[in-house]
Coordinates of C-alpha atoms (C1' of nucleotides) in Angstrom, one line a residue:
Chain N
X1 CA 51.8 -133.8 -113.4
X2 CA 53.4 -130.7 -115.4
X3 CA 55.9 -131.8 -117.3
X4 CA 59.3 -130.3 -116.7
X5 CA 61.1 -128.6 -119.1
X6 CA 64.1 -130.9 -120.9
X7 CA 66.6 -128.6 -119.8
X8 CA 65.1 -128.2 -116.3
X9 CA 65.5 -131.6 -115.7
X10 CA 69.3 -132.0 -117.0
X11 CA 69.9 -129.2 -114.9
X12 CA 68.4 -130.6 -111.6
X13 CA 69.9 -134.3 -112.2
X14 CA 73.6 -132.9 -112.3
X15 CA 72.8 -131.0 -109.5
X16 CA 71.4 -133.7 -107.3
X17 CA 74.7 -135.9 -108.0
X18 CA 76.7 -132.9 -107.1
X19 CA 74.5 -132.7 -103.7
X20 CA 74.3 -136.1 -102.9
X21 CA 78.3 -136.9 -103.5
X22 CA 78.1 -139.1 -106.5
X23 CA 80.0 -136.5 -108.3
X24 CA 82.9 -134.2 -105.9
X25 CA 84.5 -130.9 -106.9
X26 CA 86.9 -131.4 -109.2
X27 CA 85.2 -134.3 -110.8
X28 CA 84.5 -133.7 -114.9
X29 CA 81.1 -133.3 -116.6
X30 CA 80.3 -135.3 -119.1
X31 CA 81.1 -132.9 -122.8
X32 CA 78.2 -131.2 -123.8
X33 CA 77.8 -133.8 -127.0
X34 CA 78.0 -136.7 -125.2
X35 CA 75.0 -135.2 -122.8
X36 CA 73.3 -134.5 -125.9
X37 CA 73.0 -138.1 -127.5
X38 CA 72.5 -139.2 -123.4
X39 CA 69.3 -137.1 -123.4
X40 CA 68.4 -137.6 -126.9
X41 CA 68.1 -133.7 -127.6
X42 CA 69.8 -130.7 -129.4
X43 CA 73.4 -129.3 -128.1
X44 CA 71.3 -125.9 -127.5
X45 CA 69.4 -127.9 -124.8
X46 CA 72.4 -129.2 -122.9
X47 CA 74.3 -125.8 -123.2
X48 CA 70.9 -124.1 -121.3
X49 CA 71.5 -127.0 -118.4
X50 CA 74.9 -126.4 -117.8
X51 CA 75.1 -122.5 -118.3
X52 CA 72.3 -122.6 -115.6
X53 CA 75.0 -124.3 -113.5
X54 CA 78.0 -122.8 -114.2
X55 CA 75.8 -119.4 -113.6
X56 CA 75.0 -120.5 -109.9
X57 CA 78.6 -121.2 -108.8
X58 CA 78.0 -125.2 -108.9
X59 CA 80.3 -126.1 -112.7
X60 CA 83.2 -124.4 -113.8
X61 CA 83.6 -124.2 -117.7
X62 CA 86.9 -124.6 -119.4
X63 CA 87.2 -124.1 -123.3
X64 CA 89.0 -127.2 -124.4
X65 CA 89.2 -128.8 -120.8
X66 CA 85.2 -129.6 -120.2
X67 CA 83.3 -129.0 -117.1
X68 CA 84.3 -129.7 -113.8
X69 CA 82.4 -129.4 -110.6
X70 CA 83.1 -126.2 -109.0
X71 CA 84.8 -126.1 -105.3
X72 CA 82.6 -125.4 -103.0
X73 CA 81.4 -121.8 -102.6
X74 CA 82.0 -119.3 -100.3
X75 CA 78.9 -118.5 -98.3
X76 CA 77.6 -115.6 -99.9
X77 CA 74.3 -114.8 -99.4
X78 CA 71.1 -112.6 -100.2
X79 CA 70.7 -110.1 -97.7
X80 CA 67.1 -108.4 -98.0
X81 CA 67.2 -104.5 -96.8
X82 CA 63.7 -103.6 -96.3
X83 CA 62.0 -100.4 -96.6
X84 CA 60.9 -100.0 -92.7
X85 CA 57.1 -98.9 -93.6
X86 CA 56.2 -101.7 -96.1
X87 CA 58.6 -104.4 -94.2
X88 CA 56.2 -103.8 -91.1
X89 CA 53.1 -103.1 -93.1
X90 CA 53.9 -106.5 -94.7
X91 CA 54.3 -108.4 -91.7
X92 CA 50.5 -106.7 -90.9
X93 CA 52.0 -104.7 -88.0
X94 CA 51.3 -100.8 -87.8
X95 CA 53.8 -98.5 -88.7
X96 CA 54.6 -94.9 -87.9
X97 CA 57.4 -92.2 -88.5
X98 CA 58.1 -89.5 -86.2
X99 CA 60.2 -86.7 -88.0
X100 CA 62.2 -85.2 -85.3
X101 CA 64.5 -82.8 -87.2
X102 CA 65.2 -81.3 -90.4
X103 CA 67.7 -78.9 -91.8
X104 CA 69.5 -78.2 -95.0
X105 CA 72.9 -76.7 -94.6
X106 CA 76.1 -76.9 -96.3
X107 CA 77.7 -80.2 -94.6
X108 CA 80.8 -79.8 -92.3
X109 CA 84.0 -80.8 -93.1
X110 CA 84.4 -84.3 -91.7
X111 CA 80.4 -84.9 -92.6
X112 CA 81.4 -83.7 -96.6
X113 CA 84.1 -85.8 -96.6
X114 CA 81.7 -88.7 -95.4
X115 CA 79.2 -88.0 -97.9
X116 CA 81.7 -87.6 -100.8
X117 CA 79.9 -84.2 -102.1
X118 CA 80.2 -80.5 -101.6
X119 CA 76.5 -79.4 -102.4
X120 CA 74.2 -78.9 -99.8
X121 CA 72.7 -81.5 -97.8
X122 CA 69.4 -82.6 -95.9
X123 CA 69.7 -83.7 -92.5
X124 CA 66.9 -85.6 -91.0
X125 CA 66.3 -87.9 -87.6
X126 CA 63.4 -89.5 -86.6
X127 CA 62.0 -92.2 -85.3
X128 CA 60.2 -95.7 -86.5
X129 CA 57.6 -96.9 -84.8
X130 CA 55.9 -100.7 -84.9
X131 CA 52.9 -101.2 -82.6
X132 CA 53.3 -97.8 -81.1
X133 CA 56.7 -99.0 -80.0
X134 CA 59.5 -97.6 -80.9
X135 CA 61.4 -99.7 -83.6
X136 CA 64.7 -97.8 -84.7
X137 CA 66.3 -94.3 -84.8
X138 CA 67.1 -92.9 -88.0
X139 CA 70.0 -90.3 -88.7
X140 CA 70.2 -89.5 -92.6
X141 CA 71.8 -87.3 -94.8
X142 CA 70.6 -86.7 -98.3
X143 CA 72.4 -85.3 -101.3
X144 CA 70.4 -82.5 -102.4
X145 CA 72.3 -82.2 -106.0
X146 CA 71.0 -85.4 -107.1
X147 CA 67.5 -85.0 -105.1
X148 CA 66.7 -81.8 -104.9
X149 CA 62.8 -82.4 -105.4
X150 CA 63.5 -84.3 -101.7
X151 CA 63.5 -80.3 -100.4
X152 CA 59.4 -80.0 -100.9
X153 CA 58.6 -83.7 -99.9
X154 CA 56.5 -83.6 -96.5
X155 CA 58.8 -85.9 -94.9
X156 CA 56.8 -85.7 -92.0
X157 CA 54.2 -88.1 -93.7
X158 CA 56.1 -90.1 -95.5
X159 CA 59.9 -91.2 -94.0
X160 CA 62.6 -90.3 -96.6
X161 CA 63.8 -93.8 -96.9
X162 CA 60.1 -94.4 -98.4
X163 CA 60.5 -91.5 -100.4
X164 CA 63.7 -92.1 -101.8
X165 CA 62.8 -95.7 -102.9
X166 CA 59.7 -94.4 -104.8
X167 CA 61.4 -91.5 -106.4
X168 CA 65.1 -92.2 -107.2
X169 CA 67.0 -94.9 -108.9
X170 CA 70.3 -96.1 -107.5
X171 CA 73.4 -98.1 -109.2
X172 CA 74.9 -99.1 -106.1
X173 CA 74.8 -99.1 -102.2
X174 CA 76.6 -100.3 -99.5
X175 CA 75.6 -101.9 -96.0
X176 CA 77.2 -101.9 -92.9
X177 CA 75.8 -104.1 -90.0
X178 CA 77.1 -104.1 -86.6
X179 CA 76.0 -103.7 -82.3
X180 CA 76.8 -101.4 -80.5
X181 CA 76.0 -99.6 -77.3
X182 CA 73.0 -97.2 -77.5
X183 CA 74.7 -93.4 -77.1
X184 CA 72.5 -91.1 -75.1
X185 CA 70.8 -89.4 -77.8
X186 CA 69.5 -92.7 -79.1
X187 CA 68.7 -94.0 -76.1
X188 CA 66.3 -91.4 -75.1
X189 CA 64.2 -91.4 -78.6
X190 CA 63.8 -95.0 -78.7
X191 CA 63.0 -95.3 -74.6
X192 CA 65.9 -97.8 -73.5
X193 CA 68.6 -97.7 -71.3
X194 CA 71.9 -95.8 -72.4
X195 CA 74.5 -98.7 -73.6
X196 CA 71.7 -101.2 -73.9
X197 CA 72.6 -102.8 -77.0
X198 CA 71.0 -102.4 -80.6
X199 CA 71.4 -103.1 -83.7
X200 CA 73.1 -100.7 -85.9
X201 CA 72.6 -100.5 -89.8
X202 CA 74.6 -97.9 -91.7
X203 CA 74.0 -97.6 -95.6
X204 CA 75.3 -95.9 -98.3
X205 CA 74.0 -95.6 -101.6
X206 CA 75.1 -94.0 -104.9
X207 CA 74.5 -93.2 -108.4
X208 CA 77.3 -93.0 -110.7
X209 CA 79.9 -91.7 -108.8
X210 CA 77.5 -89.3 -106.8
X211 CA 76.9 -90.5 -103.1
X212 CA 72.3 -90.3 -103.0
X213 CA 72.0 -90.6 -99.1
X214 CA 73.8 -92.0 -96.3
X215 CA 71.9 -93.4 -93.3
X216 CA 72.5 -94.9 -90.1
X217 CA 69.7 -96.8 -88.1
X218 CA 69.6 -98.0 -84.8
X219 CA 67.4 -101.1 -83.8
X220 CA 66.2 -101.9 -80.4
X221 CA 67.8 -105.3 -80.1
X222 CA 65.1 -107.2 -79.0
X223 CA 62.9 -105.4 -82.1
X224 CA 64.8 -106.5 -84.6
X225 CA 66.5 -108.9 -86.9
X226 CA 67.8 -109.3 -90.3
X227 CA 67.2 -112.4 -92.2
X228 CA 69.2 -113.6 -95.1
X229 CA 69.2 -116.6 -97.5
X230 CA 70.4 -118.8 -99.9
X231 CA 69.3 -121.3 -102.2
X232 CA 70.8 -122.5 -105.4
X233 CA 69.0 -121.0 -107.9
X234 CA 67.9 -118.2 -106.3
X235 CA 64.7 -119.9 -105.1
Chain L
X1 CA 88.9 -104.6 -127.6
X2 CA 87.2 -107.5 -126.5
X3 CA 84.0 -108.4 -128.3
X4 CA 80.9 -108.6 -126.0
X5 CA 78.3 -111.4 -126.8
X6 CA 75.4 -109.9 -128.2
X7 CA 72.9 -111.4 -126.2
X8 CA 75.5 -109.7 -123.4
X9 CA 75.3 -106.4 -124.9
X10 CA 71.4 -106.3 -125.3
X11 CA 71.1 -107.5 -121.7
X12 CA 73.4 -104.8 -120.4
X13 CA 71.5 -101.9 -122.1
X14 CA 68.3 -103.0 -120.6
X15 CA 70.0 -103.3 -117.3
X16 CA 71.5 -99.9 -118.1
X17 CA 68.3 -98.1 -119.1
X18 CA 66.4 -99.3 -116.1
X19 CA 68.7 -98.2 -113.1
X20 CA 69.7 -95.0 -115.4
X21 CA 66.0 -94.5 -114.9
X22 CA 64.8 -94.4 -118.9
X23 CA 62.7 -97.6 -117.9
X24 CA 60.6 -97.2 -114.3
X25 CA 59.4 -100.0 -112.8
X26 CA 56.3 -101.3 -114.2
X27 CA 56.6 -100.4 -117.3
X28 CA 56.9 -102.9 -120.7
X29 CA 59.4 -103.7 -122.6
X30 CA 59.6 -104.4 -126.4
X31 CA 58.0 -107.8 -126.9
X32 CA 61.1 -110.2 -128.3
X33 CA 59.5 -109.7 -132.2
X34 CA 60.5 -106.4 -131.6
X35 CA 63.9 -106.5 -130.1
X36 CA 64.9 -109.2 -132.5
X37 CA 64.2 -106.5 -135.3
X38 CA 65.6 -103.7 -133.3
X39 CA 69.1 -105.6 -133.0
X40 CA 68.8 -107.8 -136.3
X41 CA 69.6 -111.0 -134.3
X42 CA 67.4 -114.7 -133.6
X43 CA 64.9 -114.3 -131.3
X44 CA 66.7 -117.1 -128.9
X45 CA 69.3 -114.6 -128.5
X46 CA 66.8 -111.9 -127.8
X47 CA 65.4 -114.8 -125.3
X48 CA 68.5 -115.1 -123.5
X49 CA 68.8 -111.5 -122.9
X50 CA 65.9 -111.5 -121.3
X51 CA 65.7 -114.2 -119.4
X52 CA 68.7 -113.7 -117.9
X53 CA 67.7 -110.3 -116.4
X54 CA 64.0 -112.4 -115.3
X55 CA 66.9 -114.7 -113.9
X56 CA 67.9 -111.3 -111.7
X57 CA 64.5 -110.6 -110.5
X58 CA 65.1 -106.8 -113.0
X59 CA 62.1 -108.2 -115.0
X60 CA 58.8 -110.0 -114.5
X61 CA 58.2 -111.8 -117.7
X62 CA 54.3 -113.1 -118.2
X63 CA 52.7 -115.0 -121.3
X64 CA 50.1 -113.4 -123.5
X65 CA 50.9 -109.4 -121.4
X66 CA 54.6 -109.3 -122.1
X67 CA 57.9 -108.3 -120.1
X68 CA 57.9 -105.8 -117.2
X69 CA 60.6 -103.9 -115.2
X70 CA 60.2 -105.2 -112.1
X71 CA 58.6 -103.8 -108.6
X72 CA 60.1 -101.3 -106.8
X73 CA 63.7 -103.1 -106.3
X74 CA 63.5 -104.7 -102.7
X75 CA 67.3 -103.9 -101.4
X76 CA 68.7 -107.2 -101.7
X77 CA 72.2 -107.4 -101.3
X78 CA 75.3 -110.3 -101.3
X79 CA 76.1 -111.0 -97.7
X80 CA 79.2 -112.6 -97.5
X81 CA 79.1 -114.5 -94.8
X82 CA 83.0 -115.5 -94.7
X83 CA 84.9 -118.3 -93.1
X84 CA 86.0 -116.7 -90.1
X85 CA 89.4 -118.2 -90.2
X86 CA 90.0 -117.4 -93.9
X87 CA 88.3 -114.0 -94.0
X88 CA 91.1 -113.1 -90.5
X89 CA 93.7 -114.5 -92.7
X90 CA 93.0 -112.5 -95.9
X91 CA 93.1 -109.2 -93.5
X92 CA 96.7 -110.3 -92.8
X93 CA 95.8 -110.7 -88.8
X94 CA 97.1 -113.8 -87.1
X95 CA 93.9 -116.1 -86.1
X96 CA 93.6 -118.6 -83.9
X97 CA 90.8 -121.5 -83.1
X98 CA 90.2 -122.5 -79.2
X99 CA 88.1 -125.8 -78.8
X100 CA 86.4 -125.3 -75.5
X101 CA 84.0 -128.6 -75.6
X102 CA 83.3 -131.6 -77.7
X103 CA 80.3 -134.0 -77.4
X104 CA 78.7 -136.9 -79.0
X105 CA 74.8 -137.1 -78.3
X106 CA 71.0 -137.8 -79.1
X107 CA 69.9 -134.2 -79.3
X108 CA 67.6 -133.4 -76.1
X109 CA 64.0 -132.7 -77.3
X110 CA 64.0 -129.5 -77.6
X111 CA 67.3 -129.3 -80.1
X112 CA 65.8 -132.3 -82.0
X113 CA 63.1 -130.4 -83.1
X114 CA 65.6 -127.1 -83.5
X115 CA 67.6 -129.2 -85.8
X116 CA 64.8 -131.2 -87.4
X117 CA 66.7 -134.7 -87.0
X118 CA 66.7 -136.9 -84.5
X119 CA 70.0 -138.5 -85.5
X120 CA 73.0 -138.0 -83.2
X121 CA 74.4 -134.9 -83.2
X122 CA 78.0 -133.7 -82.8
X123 CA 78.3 -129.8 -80.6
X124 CA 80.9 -128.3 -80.1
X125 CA 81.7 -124.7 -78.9
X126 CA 84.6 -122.5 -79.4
X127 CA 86.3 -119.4 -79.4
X128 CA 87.5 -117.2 -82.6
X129 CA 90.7 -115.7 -81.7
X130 CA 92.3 -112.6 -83.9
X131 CA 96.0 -110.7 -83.1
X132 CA 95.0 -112.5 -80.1
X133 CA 92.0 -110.7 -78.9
X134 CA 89.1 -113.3 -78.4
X135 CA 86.9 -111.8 -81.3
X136 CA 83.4 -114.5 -81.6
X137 CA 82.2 -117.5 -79.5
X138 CA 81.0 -120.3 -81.2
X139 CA 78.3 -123.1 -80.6
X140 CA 77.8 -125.7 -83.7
X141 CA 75.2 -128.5 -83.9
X142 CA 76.5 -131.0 -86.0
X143 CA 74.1 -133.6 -87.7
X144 CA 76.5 -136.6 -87.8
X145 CA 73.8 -138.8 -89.6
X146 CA 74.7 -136.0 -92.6
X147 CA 78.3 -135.5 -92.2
X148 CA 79.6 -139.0 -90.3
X149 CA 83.1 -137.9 -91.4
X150 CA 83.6 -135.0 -89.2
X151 CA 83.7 -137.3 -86.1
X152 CA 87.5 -138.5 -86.8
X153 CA 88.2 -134.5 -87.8
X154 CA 90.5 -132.9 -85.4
X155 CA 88.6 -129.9 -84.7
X156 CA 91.2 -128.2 -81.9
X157 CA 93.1 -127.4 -85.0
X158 CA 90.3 -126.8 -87.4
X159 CA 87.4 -124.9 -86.8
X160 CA 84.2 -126.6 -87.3
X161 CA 82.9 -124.1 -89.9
X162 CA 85.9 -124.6 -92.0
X163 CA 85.7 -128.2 -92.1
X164 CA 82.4 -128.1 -93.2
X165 CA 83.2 -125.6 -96.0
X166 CA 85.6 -128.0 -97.6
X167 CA 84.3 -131.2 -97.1
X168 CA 80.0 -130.9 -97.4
X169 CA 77.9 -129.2 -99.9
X170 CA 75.0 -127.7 -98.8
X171 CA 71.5 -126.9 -100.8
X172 CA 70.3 -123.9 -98.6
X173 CA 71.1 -121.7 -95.8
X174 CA 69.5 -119.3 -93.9
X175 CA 71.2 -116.1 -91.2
X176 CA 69.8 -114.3 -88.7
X177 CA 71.4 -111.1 -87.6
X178 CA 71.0 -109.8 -84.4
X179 CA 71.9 -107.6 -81.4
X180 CA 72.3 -109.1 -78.2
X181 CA 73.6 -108.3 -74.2
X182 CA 76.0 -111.2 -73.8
X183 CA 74.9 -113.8 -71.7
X184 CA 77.4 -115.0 -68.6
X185 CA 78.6 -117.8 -70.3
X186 CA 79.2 -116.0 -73.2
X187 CA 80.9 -112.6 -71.7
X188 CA 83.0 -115.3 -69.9
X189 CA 84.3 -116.7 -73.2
X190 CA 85.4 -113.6 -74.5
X191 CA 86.5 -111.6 -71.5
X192 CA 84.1 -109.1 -72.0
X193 CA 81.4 -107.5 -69.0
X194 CA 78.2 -109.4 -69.0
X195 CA 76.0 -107.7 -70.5
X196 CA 77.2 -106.2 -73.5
X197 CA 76.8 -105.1 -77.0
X198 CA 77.1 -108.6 -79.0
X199 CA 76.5 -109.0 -82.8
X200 CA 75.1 -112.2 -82.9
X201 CA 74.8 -114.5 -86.5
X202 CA 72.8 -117.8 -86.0
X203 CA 72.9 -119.8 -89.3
X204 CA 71.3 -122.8 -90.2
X205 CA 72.2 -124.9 -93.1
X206 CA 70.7 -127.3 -95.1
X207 CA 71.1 -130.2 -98.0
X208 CA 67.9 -130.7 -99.5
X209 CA 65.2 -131.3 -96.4
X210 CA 67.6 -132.1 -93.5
X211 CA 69.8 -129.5 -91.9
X212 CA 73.2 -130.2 -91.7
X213 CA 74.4 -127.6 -89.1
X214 CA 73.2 -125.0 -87.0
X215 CA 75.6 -122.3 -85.4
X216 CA 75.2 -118.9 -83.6
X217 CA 78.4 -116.9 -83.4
X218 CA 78.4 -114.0 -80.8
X219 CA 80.7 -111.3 -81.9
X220 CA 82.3 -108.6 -79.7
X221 CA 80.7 -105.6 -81.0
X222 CA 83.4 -103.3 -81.2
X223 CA 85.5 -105.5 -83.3
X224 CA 83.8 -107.1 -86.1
X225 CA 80.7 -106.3 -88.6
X226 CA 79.3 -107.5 -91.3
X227 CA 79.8 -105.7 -94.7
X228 CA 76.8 -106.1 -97.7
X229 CA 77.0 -104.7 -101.1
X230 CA 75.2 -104.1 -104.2
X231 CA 76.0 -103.3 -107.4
X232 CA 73.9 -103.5 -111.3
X233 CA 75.0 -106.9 -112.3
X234 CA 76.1 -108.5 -109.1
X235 CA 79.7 -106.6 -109.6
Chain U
dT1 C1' 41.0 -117.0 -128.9
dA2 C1' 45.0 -114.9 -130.3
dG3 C1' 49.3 -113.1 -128.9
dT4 C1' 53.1 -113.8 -125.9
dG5 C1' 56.7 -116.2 -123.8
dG6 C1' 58.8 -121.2 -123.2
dT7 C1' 61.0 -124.5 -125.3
dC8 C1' 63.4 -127.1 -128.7
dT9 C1' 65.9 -128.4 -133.1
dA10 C1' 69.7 -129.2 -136.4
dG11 C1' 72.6 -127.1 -138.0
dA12 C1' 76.9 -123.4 -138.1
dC13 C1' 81.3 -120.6 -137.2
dC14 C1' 84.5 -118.9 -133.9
dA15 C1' 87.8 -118.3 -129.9
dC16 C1' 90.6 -120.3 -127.0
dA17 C1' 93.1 -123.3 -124.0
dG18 C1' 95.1 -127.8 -123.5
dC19 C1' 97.4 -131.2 -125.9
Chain S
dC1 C1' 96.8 -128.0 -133.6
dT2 C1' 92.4 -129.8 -132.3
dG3 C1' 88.7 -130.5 -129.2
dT4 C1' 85.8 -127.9 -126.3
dG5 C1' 82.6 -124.5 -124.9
dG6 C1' 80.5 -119.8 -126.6
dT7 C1' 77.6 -118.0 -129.5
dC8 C1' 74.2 -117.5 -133.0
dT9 C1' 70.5 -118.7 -136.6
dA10 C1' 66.0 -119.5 -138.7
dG11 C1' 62.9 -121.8 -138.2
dA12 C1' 59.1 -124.7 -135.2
dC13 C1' 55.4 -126.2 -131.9
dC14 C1' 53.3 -125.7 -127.5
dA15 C1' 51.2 -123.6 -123.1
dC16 C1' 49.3 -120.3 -121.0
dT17 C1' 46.7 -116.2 -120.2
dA18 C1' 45.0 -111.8 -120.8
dA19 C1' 42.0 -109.5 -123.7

DNA sequence: TAGTGGTCTAGACCACAGC
DNA sequence: CTGTGGTCTAGACCACTAA
């Protein structure tokens, strides 16, 4: 047996009555002092309990009014984006990037606006490959004011999404999931039928202000699937 | 001017130096001795600094070596997976619930073990409606030995997803996000060819070991898709 | 084995929202 | 106004593990 932490276990008795119905939304926490003489242990010890709770959605604190039981939650949820090459190395699958284009050019108008920048740009497609089959097509542009080391990578080798993980920090990003039809051009680099359906993955990341790269991947439906989860906690 | 809690302040310039990039990943941080000089406060509010950024998964804390910024940050991102009903609401379009079927059994053999109980089990399937354009179809295991109140709920008028939101808590949950070509019954249900692009969500929910509901919602591609974001701090 | 984080105490003052 | 949570202190002992 390892004992549990004091605080631990305040924390996961509250939560159990929440869970099990013995105490509803709404309903009031006993005050932190009268917790404390319950347990037998300093205010500090109780406060840990219920700030744990009231951090994970479950208690909502009120000066002068006490705690309450939150309502329950929206279903929010932790979405994990993997980097393609270590997700599939991970799951002890072979990986490999094909690097089908590459150009640096001013963007155009609509694809500046997109981008939110001005300076010049990196354009790269390619392919992901998992098994020797093709996995997802990958259209990204890169913001070569805030990467510009990005310009003497050998993104053949290593896929820029890779790259970019290892090499630049990000504040904030953005992810679009939806399915859609495969367009020709996809189609053909990932071998499927035209319209079959796949997968589509569009992100955005910045720093600052300052949009880092922009990316939209295709998955082969049958490939592919994203998994997300959630525990109270965060376990 | 609002005063900031110290232990908030120190925590935030951590946070700031390691996505500005000051602090890469792997590398230590000053051991709490040291911050507690550096800011001239108690080492429990050092401590609470710290562990709430351990809390985020932005440090790796272990006895005897010291703290750590974390591994390369994995992409994980808040999904919100909304209420359908409310999420069509809050975009100001009309929405509408169809109840297409509504059964009372012993799960066959094969949904038994899908659900993990063997306890009766309430389906139902439906179709999410919004400005009147058929936009998901729905099919929902219920585990009635879990939630025996939903069997007097009038579900024509309330989805089955909303019900559950208000009335049972839930311990963990799990999505899977995929593309699809929409089965006949499906396509059917929506008025869309067989065949097509779907987004397709299966989720599974859970309170403590038994799973209280399963669903997979098939989305018309074109009009619906799921929306992630990140940002320092869960902002 | 020694240094680090994990935990806890018994106080304290303050801000704020209900009463 | 007063009770409640929010925050903080200056100690203390313990568990674990990396050196």
């Amino acid at each position: 047996m390892k004992p549990i932490a004091l605080h631990e276990r305040i924390r996961a008795e509250i939560e159990a009555a929440i869970l099990g119905g013995q105490l509803r939304p709404g309903d009031r926490i006993p005050k932190e002092t009268e917790l404390m003489a319950e347990y037998g242990c300093a205010r500090m010890t109780v406060n840990k309990a219920l700030s744990a709770l009231a951090g994970n959605g479950m208690l909502e604190r009120r000066k002068r009014a006490g705690s309450f039981v939150a309502q329950p939650r929206t279903q929010s949820m932790v979405l994990d984006v993997p980097d393609l090459a270590a997700a599939i190395a991970a799951r002890g699958q072979s990986y490999r990037w094909d690097l089908t284009s590459r150009k640096i050019s001013a963007p155009a108008r609509a694809e500046a606006e997109a981008l939110g920048v001005r300076a010049k740009v990196l354009s790269v497609t390619g392919v992901h490959f998992s098994e020797g089959l093709p996995l997802a097509f990958e259209e990204r542009m890169i913001n070569l004011a805030l990467v510009p080391d990005i310009a003497e990578a050998d993104l053949s080798q290593t896929p820029p999404g890779s790259w970019l993980i290892a090499h630049v920090p990000w504040t904030e990003a953005e992810n679009r999931i939806s399915a859609t039809a495969a367009p020709v051009a996809v189609a053909r680099a990932l071998g499927i039928a035209r319209g079959a359906p796949c997968l589509m993955l569009e992100r955005r990341t910045w720093r600052g202000t300052d949009t880092v790269t922009r990316v939209r991947q295709h998955f082969v439906a049958d490939r592919y699937e994203l998994v997300a989860r959630f525990g109270p906690g965060g376990n």
